[in-house]
Every structure is written in C-alpha cells, then in structure tokens.
PDB file of C-alpha atoms (C1' of nucleotides) in Angstrom:
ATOM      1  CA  UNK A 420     -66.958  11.943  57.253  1.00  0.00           C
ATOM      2  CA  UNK A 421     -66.504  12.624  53.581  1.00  0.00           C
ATOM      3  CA  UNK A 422     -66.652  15.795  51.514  1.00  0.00           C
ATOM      4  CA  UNK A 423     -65.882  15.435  47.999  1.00  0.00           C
ATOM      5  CA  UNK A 424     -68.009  18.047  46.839  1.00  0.00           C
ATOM      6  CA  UNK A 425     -67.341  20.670  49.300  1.00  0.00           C
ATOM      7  CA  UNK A 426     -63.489  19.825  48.560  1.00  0.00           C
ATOM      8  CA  UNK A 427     -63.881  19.662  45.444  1.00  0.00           C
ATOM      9  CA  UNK A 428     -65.379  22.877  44.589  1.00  0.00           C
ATOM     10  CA  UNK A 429     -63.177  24.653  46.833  1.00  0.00           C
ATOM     11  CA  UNK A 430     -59.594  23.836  45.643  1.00  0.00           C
ATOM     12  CA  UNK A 431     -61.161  24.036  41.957  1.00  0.00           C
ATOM     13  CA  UNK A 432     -62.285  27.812  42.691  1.00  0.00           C
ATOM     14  CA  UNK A 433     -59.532  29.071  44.507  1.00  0.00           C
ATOM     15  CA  UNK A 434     -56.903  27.485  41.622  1.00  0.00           C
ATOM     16  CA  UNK A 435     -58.822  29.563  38.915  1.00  0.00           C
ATOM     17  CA  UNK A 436     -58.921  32.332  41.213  1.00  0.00           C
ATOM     18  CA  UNK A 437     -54.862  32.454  41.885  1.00  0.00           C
ATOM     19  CA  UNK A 438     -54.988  33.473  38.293  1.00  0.00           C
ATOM     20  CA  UNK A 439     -58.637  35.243  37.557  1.00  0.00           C
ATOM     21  CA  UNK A 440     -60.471  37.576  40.259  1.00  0.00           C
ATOM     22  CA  UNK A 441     -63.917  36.538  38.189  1.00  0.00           C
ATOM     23  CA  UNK A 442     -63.055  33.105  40.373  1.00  0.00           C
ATOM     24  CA  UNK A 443     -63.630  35.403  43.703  1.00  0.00           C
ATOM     25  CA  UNK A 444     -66.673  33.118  45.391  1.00  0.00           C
ATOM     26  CA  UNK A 445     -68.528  36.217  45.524  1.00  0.00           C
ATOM     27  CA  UNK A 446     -68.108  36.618  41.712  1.00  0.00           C
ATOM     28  CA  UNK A 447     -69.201  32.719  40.497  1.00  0.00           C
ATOM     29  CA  UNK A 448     -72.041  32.888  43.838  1.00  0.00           C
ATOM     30  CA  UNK A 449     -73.350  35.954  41.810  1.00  0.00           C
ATOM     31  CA  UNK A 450     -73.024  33.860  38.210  1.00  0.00           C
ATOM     32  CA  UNK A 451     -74.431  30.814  40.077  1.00  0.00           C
ATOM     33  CA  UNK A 452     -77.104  32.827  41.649  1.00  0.00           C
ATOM     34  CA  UNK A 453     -76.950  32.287  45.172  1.00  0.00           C
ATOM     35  CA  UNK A 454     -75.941  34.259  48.253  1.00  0.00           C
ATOM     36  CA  UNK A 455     -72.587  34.359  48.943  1.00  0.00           C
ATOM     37  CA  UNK A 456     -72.942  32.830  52.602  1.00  0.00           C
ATOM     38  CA  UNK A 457     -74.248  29.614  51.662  1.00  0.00           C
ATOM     39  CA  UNK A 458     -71.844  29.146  48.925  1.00  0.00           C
ATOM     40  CA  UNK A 459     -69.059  29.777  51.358  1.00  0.00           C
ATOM     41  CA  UNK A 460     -70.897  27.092  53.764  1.00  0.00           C
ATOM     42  CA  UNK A 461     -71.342  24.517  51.137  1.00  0.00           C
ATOM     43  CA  UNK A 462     -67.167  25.409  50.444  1.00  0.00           C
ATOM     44  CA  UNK A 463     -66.668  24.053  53.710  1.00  0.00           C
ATOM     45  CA  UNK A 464     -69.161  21.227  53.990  1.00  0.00           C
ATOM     46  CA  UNK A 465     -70.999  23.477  56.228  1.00  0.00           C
ATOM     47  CA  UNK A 466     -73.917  22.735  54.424  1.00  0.00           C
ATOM     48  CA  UNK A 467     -75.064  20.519  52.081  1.00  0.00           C
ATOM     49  CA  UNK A 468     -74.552  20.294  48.375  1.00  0.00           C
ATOM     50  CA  UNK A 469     -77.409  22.828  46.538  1.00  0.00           C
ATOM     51  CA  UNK A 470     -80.134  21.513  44.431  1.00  0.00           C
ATOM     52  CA  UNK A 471     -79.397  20.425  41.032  1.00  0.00           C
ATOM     53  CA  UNK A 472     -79.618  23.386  38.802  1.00  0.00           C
ATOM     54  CA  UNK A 473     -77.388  25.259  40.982  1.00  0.00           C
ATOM     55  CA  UNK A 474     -74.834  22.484  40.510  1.00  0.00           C
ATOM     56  CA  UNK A 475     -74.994  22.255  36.905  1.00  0.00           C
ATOM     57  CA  UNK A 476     -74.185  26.431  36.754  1.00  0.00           C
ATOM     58  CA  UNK A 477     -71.816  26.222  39.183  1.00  0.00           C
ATOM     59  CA  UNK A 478     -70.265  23.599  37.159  1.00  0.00           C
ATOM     60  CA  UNK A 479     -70.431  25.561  33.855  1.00  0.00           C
ATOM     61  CA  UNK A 480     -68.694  28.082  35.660  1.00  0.00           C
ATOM     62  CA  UNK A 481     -66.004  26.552  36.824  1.00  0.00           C
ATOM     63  CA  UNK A 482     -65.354  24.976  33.660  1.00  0.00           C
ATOM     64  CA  UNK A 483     -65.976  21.477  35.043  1.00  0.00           C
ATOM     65  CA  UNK A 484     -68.198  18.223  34.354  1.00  0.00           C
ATOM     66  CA  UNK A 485     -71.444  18.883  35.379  1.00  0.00           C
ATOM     67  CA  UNK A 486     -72.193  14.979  35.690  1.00  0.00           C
ATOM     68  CA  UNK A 487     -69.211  14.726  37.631  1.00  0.00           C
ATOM     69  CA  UNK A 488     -69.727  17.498  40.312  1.00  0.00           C
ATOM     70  CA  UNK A 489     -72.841  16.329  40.247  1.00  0.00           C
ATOM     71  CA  UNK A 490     -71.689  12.851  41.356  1.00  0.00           C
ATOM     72  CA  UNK A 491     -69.533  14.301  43.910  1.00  0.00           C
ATOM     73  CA  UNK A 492     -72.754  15.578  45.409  1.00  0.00           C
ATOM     74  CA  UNK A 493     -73.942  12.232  45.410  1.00  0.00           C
ATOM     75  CA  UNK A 494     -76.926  13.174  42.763  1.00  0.00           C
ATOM     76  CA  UNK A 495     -77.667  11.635  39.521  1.00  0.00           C
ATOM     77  CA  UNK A 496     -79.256  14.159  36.849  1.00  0.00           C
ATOM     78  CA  UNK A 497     -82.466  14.066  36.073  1.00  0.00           C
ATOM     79  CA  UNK A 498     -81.946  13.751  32.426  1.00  0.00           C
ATOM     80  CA  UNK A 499     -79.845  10.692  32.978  1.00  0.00           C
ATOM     81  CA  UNK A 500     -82.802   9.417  35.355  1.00  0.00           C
ATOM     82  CA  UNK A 501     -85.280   9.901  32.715  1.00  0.00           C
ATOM     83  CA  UNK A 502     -83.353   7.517  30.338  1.00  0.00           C
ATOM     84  CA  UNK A 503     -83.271   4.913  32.437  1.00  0.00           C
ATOM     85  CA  UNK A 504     -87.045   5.484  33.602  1.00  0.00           C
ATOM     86  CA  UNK A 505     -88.048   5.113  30.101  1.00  0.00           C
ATOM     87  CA  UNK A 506     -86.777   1.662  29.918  1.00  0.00           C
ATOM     88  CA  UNK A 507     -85.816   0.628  33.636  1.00  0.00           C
ATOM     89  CA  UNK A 508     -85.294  -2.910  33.408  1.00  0.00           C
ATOM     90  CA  UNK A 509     -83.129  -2.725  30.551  1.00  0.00           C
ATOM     91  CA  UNK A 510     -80.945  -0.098  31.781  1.00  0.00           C
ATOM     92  CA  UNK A 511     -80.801  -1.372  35.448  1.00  0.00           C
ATOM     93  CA  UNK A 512     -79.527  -4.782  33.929  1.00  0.00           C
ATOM     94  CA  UNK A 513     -77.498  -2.516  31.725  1.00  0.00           C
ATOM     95  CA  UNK A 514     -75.653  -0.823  34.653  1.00  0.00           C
ATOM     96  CA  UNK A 515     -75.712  -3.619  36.813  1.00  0.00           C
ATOM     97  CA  UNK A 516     -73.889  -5.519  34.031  1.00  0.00           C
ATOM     98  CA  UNK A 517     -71.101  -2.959  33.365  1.00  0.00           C
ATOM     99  CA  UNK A 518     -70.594  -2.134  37.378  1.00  0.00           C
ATOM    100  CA  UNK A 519     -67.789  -4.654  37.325  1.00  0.00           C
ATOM    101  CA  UNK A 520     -65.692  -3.793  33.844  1.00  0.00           C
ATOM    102  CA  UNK A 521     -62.884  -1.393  33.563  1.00  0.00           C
ATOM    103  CA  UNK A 522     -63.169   1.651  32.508  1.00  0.00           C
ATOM    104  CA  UNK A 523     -61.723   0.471  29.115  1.00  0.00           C
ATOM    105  CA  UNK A 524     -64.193  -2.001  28.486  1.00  0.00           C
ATOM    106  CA  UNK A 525     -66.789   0.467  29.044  1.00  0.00           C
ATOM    107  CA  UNK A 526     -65.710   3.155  26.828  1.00  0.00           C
ATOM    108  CA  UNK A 527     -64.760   0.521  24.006  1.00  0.00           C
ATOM    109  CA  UNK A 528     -68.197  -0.651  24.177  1.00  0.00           C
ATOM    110  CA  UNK A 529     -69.325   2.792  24.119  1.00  0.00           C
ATOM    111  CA  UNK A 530     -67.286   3.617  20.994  1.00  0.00           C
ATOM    112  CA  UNK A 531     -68.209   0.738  19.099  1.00  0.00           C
ATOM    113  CA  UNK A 532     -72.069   1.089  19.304  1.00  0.00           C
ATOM    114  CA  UNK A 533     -71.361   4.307  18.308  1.00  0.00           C
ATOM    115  CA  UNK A 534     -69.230   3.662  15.591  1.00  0.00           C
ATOM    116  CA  UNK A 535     -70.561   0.482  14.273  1.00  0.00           C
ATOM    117  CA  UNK A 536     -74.417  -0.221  12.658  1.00  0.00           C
ATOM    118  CA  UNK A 537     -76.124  -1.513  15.640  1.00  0.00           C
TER     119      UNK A 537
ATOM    120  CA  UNK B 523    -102.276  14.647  34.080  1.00  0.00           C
ATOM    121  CA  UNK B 524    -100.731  11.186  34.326  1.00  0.00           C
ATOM    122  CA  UNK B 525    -100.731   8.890  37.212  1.00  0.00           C
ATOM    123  CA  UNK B 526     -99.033   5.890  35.946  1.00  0.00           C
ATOM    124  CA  UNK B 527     -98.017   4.690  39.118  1.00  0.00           C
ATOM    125  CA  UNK B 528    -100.796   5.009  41.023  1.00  0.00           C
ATOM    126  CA  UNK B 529    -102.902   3.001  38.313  1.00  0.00           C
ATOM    127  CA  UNK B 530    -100.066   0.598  38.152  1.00  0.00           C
ATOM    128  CA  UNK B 531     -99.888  -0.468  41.449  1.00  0.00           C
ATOM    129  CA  UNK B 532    -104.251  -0.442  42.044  1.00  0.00           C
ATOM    130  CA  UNK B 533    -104.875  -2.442  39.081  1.00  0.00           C
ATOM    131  CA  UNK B 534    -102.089  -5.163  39.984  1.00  0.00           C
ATOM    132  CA  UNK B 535    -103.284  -5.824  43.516  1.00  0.00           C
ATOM    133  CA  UNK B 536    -106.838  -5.733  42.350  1.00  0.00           C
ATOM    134  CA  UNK B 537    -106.045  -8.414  39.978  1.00  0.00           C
ATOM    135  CA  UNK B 538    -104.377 -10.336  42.770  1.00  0.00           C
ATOM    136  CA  UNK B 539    -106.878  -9.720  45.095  1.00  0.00           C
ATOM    137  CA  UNK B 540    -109.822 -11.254  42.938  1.00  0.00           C
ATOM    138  CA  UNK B 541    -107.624 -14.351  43.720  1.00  0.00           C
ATOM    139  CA  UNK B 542    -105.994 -14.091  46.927  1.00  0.00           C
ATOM    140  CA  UNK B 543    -107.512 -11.959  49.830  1.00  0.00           C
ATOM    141  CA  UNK B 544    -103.834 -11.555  50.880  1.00  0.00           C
ATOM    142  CA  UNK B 545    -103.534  -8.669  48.322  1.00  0.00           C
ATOM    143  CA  UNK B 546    -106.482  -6.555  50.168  1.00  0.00           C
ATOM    144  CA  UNK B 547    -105.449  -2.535  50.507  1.00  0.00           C
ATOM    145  CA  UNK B 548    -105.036  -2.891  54.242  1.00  0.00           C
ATOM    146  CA  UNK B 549    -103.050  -6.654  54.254  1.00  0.00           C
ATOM    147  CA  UNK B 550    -101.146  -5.239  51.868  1.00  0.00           C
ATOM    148  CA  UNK B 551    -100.391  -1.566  53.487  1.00  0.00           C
ATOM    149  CA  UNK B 552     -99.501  -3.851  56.909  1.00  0.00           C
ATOM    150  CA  UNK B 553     -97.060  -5.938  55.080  1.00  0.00           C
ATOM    151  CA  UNK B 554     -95.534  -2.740  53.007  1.00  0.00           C
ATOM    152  CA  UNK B 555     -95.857  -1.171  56.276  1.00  0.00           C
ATOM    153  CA  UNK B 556     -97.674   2.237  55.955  1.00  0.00           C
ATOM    154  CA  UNK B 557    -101.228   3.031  57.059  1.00  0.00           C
ATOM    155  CA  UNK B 558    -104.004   2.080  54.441  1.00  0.00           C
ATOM    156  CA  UNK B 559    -105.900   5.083  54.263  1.00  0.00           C
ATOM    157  CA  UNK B 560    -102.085   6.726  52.970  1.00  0.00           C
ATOM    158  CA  UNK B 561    -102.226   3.434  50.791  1.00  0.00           C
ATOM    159  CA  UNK B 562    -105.595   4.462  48.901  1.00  0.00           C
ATOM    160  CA  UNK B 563    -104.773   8.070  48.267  1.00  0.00           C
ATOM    161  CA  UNK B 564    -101.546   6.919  46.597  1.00  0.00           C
ATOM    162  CA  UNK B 565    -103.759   4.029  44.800  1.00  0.00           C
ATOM    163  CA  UNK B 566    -105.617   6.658  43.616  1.00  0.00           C
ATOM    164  CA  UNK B 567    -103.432   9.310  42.865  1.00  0.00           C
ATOM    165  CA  UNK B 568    -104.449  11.794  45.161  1.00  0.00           C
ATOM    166  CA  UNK B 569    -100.775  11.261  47.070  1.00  0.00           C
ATOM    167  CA  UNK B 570     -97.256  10.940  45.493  1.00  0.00           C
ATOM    168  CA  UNK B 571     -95.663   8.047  45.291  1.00  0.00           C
ATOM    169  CA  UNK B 572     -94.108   7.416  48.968  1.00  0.00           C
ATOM    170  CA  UNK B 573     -89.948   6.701  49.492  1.00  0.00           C
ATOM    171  CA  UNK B 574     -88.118   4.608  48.019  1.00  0.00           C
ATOM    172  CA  UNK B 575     -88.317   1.482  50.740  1.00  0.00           C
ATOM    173  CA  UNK B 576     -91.679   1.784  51.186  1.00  0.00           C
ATOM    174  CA  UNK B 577     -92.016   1.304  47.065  1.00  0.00           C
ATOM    175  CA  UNK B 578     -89.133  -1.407  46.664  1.00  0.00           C
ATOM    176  CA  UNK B 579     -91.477  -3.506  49.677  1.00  0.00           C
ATOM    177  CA  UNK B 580     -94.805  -2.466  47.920  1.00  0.00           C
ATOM    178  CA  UNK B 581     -93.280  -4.094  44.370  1.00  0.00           C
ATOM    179  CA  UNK B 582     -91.960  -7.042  46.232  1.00  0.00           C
ATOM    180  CA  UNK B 583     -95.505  -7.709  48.157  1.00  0.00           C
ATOM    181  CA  UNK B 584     -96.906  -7.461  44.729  1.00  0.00           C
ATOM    182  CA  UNK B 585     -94.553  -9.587  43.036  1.00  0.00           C
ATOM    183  CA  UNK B 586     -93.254  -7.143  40.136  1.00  0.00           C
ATOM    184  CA  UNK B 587     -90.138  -5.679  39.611  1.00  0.00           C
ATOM    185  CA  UNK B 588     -88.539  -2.930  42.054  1.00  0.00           C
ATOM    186  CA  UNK B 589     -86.646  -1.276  38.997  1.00  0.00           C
ATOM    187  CA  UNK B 590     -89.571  -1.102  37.281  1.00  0.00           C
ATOM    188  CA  UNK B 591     -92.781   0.159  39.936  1.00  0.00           C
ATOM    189  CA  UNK B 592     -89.684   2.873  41.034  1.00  0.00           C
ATOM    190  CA  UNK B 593     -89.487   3.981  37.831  1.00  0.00           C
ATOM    191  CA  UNK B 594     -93.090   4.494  37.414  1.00  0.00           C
ATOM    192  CA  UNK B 595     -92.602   7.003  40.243  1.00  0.00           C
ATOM    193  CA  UNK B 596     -90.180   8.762  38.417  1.00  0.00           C
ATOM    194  CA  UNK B 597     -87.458   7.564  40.967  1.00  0.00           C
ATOM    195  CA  UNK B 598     -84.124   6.055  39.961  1.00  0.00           C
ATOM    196  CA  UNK B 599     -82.709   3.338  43.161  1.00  0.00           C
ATOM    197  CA  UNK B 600     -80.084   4.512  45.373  1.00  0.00           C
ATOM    198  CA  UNK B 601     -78.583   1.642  44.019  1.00  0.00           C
ATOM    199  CA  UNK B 602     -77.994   2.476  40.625  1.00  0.00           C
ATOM    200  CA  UNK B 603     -77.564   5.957  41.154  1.00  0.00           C
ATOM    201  CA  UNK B 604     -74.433   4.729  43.327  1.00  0.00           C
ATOM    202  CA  UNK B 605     -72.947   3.000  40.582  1.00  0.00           C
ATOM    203  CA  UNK B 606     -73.173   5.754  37.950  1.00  0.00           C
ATOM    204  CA  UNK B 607     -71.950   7.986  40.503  1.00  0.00           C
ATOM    205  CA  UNK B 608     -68.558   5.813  41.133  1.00  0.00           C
ATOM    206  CA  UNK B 609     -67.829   6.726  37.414  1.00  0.00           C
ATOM    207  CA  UNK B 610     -70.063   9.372  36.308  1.00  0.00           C
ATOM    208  CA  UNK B 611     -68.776  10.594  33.042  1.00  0.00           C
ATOM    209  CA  UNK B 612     -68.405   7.098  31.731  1.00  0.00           C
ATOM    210  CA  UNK B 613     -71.916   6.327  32.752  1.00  0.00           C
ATOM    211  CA  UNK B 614     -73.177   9.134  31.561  1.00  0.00           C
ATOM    212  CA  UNK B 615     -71.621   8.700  28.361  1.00  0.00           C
ATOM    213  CA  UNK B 616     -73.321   5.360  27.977  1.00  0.00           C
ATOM    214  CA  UNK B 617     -76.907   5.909  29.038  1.00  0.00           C
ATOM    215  CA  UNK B 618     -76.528   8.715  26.288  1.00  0.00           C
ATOM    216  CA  UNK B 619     -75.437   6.886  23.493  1.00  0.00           C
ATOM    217  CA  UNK B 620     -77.880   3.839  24.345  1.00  0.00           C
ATOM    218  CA  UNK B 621     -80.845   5.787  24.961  1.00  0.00           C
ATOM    219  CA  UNK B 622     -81.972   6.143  21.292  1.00  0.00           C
ATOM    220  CA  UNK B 623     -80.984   2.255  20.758  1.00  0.00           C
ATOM    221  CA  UNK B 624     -84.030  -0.309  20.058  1.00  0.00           C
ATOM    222  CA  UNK B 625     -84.444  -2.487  23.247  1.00  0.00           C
ATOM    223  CA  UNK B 626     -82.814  -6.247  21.375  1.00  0.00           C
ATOM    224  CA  UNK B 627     -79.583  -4.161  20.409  1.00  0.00           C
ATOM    225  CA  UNK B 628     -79.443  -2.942  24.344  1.00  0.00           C
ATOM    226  CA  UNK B 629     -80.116  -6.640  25.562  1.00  0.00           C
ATOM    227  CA  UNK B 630     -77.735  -8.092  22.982  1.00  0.00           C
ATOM    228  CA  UNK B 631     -74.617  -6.058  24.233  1.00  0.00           C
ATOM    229  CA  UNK B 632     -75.843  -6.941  27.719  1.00  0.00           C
ATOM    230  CA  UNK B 633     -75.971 -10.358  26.099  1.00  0.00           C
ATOM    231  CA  UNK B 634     -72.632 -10.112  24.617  1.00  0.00           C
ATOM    232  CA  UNK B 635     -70.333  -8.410  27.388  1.00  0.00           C
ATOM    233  CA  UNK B 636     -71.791 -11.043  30.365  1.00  0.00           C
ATOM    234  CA  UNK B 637     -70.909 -13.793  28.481  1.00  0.00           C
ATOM    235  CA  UNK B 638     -67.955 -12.843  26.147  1.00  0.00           C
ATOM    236  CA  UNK B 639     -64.963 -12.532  27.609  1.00  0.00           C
ATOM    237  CA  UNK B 640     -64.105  -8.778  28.660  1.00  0.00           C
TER     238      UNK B 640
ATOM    239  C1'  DG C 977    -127.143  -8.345  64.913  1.00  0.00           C
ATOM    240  C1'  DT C 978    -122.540  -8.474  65.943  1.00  0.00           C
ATOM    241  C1'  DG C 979    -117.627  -9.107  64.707  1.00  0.00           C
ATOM    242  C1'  DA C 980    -114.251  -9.054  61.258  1.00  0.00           C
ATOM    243  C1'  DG C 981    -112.941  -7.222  57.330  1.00  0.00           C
ATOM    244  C1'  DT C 982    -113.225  -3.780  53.445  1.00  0.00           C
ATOM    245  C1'  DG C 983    -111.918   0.976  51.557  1.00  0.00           C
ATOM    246  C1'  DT C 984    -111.887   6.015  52.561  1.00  0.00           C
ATOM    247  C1'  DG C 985    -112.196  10.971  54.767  1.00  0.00           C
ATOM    248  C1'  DT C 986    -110.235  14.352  57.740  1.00  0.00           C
ATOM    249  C1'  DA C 987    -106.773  16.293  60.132  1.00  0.00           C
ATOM    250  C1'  DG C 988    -102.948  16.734  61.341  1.00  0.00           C
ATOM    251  C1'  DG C 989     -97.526  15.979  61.981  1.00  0.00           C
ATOM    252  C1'  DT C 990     -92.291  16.077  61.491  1.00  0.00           C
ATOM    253  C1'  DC C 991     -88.246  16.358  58.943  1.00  0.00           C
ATOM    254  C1'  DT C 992     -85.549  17.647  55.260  1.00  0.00           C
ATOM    255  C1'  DT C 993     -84.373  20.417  51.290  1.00  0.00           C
ATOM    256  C1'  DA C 994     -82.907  24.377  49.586  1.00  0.00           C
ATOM    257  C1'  DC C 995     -82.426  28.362  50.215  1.00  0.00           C
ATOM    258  C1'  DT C 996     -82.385  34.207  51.499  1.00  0.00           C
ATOM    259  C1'  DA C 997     -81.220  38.459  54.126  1.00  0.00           C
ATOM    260  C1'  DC C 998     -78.171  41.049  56.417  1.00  0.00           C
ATOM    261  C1'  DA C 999     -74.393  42.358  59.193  1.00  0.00           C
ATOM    262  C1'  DC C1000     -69.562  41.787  60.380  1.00  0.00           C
ATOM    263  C1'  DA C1001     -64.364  41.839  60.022  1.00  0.00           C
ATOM    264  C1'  DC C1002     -60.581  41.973  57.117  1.00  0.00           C
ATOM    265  C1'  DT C1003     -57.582  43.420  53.102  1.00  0.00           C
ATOM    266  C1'  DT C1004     -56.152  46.190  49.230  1.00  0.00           C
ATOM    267  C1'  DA C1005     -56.039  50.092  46.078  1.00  0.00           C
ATOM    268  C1'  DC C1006     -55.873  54.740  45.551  1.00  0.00           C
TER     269       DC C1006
ATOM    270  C1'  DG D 932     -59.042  57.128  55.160  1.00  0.00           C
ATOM    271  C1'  DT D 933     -62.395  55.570  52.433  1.00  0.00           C
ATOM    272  C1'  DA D 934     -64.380  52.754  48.801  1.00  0.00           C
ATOM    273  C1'  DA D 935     -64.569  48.360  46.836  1.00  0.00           C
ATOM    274  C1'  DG D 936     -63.958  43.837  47.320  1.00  0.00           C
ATOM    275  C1'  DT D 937     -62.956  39.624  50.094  1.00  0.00           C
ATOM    276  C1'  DG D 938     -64.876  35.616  52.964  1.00  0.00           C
ATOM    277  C1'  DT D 939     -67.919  34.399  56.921  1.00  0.00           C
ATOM    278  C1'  DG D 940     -71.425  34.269  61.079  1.00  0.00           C
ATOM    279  C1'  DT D 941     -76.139  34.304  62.590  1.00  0.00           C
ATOM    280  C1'  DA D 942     -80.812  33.966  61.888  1.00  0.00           C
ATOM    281  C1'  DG D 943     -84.573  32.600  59.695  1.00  0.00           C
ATOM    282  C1'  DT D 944     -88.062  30.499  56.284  1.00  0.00           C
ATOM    283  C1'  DA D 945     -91.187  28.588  52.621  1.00  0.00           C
ATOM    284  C1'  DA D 946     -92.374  24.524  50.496  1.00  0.00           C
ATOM    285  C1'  DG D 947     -92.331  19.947  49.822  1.00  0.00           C
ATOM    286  C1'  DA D 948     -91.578  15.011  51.070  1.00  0.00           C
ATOM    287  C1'  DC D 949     -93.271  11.576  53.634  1.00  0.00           C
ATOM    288  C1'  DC D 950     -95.923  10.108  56.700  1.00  0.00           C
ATOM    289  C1'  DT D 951     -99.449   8.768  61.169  1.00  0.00           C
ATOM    290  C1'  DA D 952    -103.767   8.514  63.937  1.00  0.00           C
ATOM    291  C1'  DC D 953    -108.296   7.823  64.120  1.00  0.00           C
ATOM    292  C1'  DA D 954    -112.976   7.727  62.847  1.00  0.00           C
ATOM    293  C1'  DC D 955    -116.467   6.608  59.489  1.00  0.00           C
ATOM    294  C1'  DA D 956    -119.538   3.843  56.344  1.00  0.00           C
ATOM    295  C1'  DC D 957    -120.148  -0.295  54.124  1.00  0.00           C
ATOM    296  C1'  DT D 958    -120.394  -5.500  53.358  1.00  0.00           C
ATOM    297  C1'  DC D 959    -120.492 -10.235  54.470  1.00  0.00           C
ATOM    298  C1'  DA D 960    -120.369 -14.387  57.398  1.00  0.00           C
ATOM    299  C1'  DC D 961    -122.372 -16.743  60.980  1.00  0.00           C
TER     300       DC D 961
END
DNA sequence: GTGAGTGTGTAGGTCTTACTACACACTTAC
DNA sequence: GTAAGTGTGTAGTAAGACCTACACACTCAC
C-alpha cells in the first residue's frame, strides 16, 4: 500500500524541524489544531488523512501547496469542486481533454488565456 | 433552501414516465438498484442525494448526463477528481483562471487543443 | 373483488469519517 | 533531579453518510 500523504508530511516536518523547534509535531499539531496523537498517527499512515480544513492549515504551516497536500490525500478542494459544479459538462470535457497533454501544454494554455483577450 | 437535485431528477422521470411506464419510481429504483421508498424521499428532498454509483446509474437509467445530475448533488466524480489529483497545482491553476471565462471561450480552447496539434 | 402496480411512512441499521482525552516513556536543559 | 518538551499507545465517541426492510393506502385492469 501507498502513503504519499503520511510520507509526505513527515519528511517535510522533520526537515523544517532539523533547523526550527516551531516544526516539533507537537508545535504545528497545536497551530493545526489537533491532538498531538492523531497527528503522529496520520505521520505514520496510522490513520487516515484529516478532513479538509485541517489539511489546508497544516499545509499553510508547513509552507507547502495546499492543493497539492491535498492531492496527496487523495481529496480535491471544495472550492475547486464548486467551479466545476457550476458548469460540469464544460469542465469535465475540459479536464478530460487536457488529461493527456504535458505539463507544458497545459501551463502554456493557461498563460495565454490569461495573457491574451479571450 | 434549494433542492436542485432532487427536483431535477423527479421532474425528468415524471416526464418520461407520462410516456414510458419503464420510468415509474419503483422500475426505476430496481434498475438504479436502491429501495423506492429511499427513492421518493430523495425525489423529494427529504434525503440527500445517495453515493456516487447509485447517482452515475440513476443519470444513466434516465438518460442525462452523469457529470451533470452529480454535480447537482454537489459531488465532483472520482474520476475527475483523479485526474486533477495526478497534477494538482496545474489543475488547479486552470480551473482558476477558466472559471470566470464565458462558456464559447471554454469550449473553443477545448475546441482548439483536441484538434490543433499540441 | 382481486392482483398487479403505484407512491409513501416508519423504523431502523451499519459503516465510515474525523476526531478527542489522557497517560506513558524518553530526552534534554539547567 | 526536576521541569519542559519530545513522540506515541490505548481507548473511545459523536455525527453523518448511505442505506434496507416492511407495511400501508391508493388506483386501475379485468
């Protein structure tokens, strides 16, 4: 079995914490808001990843994505849900369409709707 | 309160049923597979919408679109959630910067990248 | 008038999600 | 040697998600 969030989380912590004791995981449970035990559990993949707002704080804390940890937990957030909700044939086209492209493709279609007068 | 789905999904096997006694609460509950008195709260709002399967087989008994009976659930498919979370920051970065886009400038880069040459 | 079909009411149920509370053992600083 | 901080083990739980089972009242065909 996999755990990319429990991994994840882990090595990112402990790096920040060879230099800063405010990376302690008593010290970012207590900024995350939740009890050190299950923090340590979800550390090891003892436990399962923690709802969404707890993800997105314990991303901000460790200085990290939040839509990426989030990933890693397998979740999608709900903002991004609500997008495609609001129009959810277009977007699931949308995504289905750009599965397949590289990441470069992607981002230069990205930059030019953003750039150009669409 | 709203209860989009619920109203969805009663008036569009209503209408089919005026036609075709296939699309009957409890011929359609036994083909979606869920007991029709569960079938009628949800018809009339007084359940949630149930899991995703059950509402992907509901949308395809009733001929409509999966994407768009889950998203008047709220719910996003397992499906696309999987593919934004293969390459979340990229994904999230374009949901973002298409959501305020009018729906023929979202269909026309859809347009564009599927048959251009990326 | 009975059998087949319609929708609905009541009354549960299980499983998962998402956690808390508290005690323990160890290290380190002073 | 004790106070403060470290991570972890055990135990439990409250609420929601997601359903089932069964009985009831009604209509309509024949």
């Amino acid at each position: 079995m996999d755990r990319p969030f429990s991994d994840y989380v882990r090595s990112v912590r402990q790096k920040r914490a060879e230099i800063d004791p405010a990376f302690s995981l008593r010290r970012i449970a207590g900024v995350v808001d939740l009890e050190p035990s299950y923090l340590s559990k979800i550390e090891r993949g003892l436990e399962a990843p923690p709802g969404e707002e707890k993800i997105k704080r314990l991303a901000a804390a460790l200085g990290e994505d939040p839509d990426v940890v989030l990933a890693l937990a397998g979740k999608v957030s709900s903002e991004l849900q609500a997008i495609i909700c609001q129009r959810p044939a277009l977007f699931a086209e949308l995504l289905r369409t750009f599965r397949n492209l590289p990441n470069h493709a992607v981002a230069r279609v990205v930059r030019e709707v953003r750039d150009g007068d669409w």
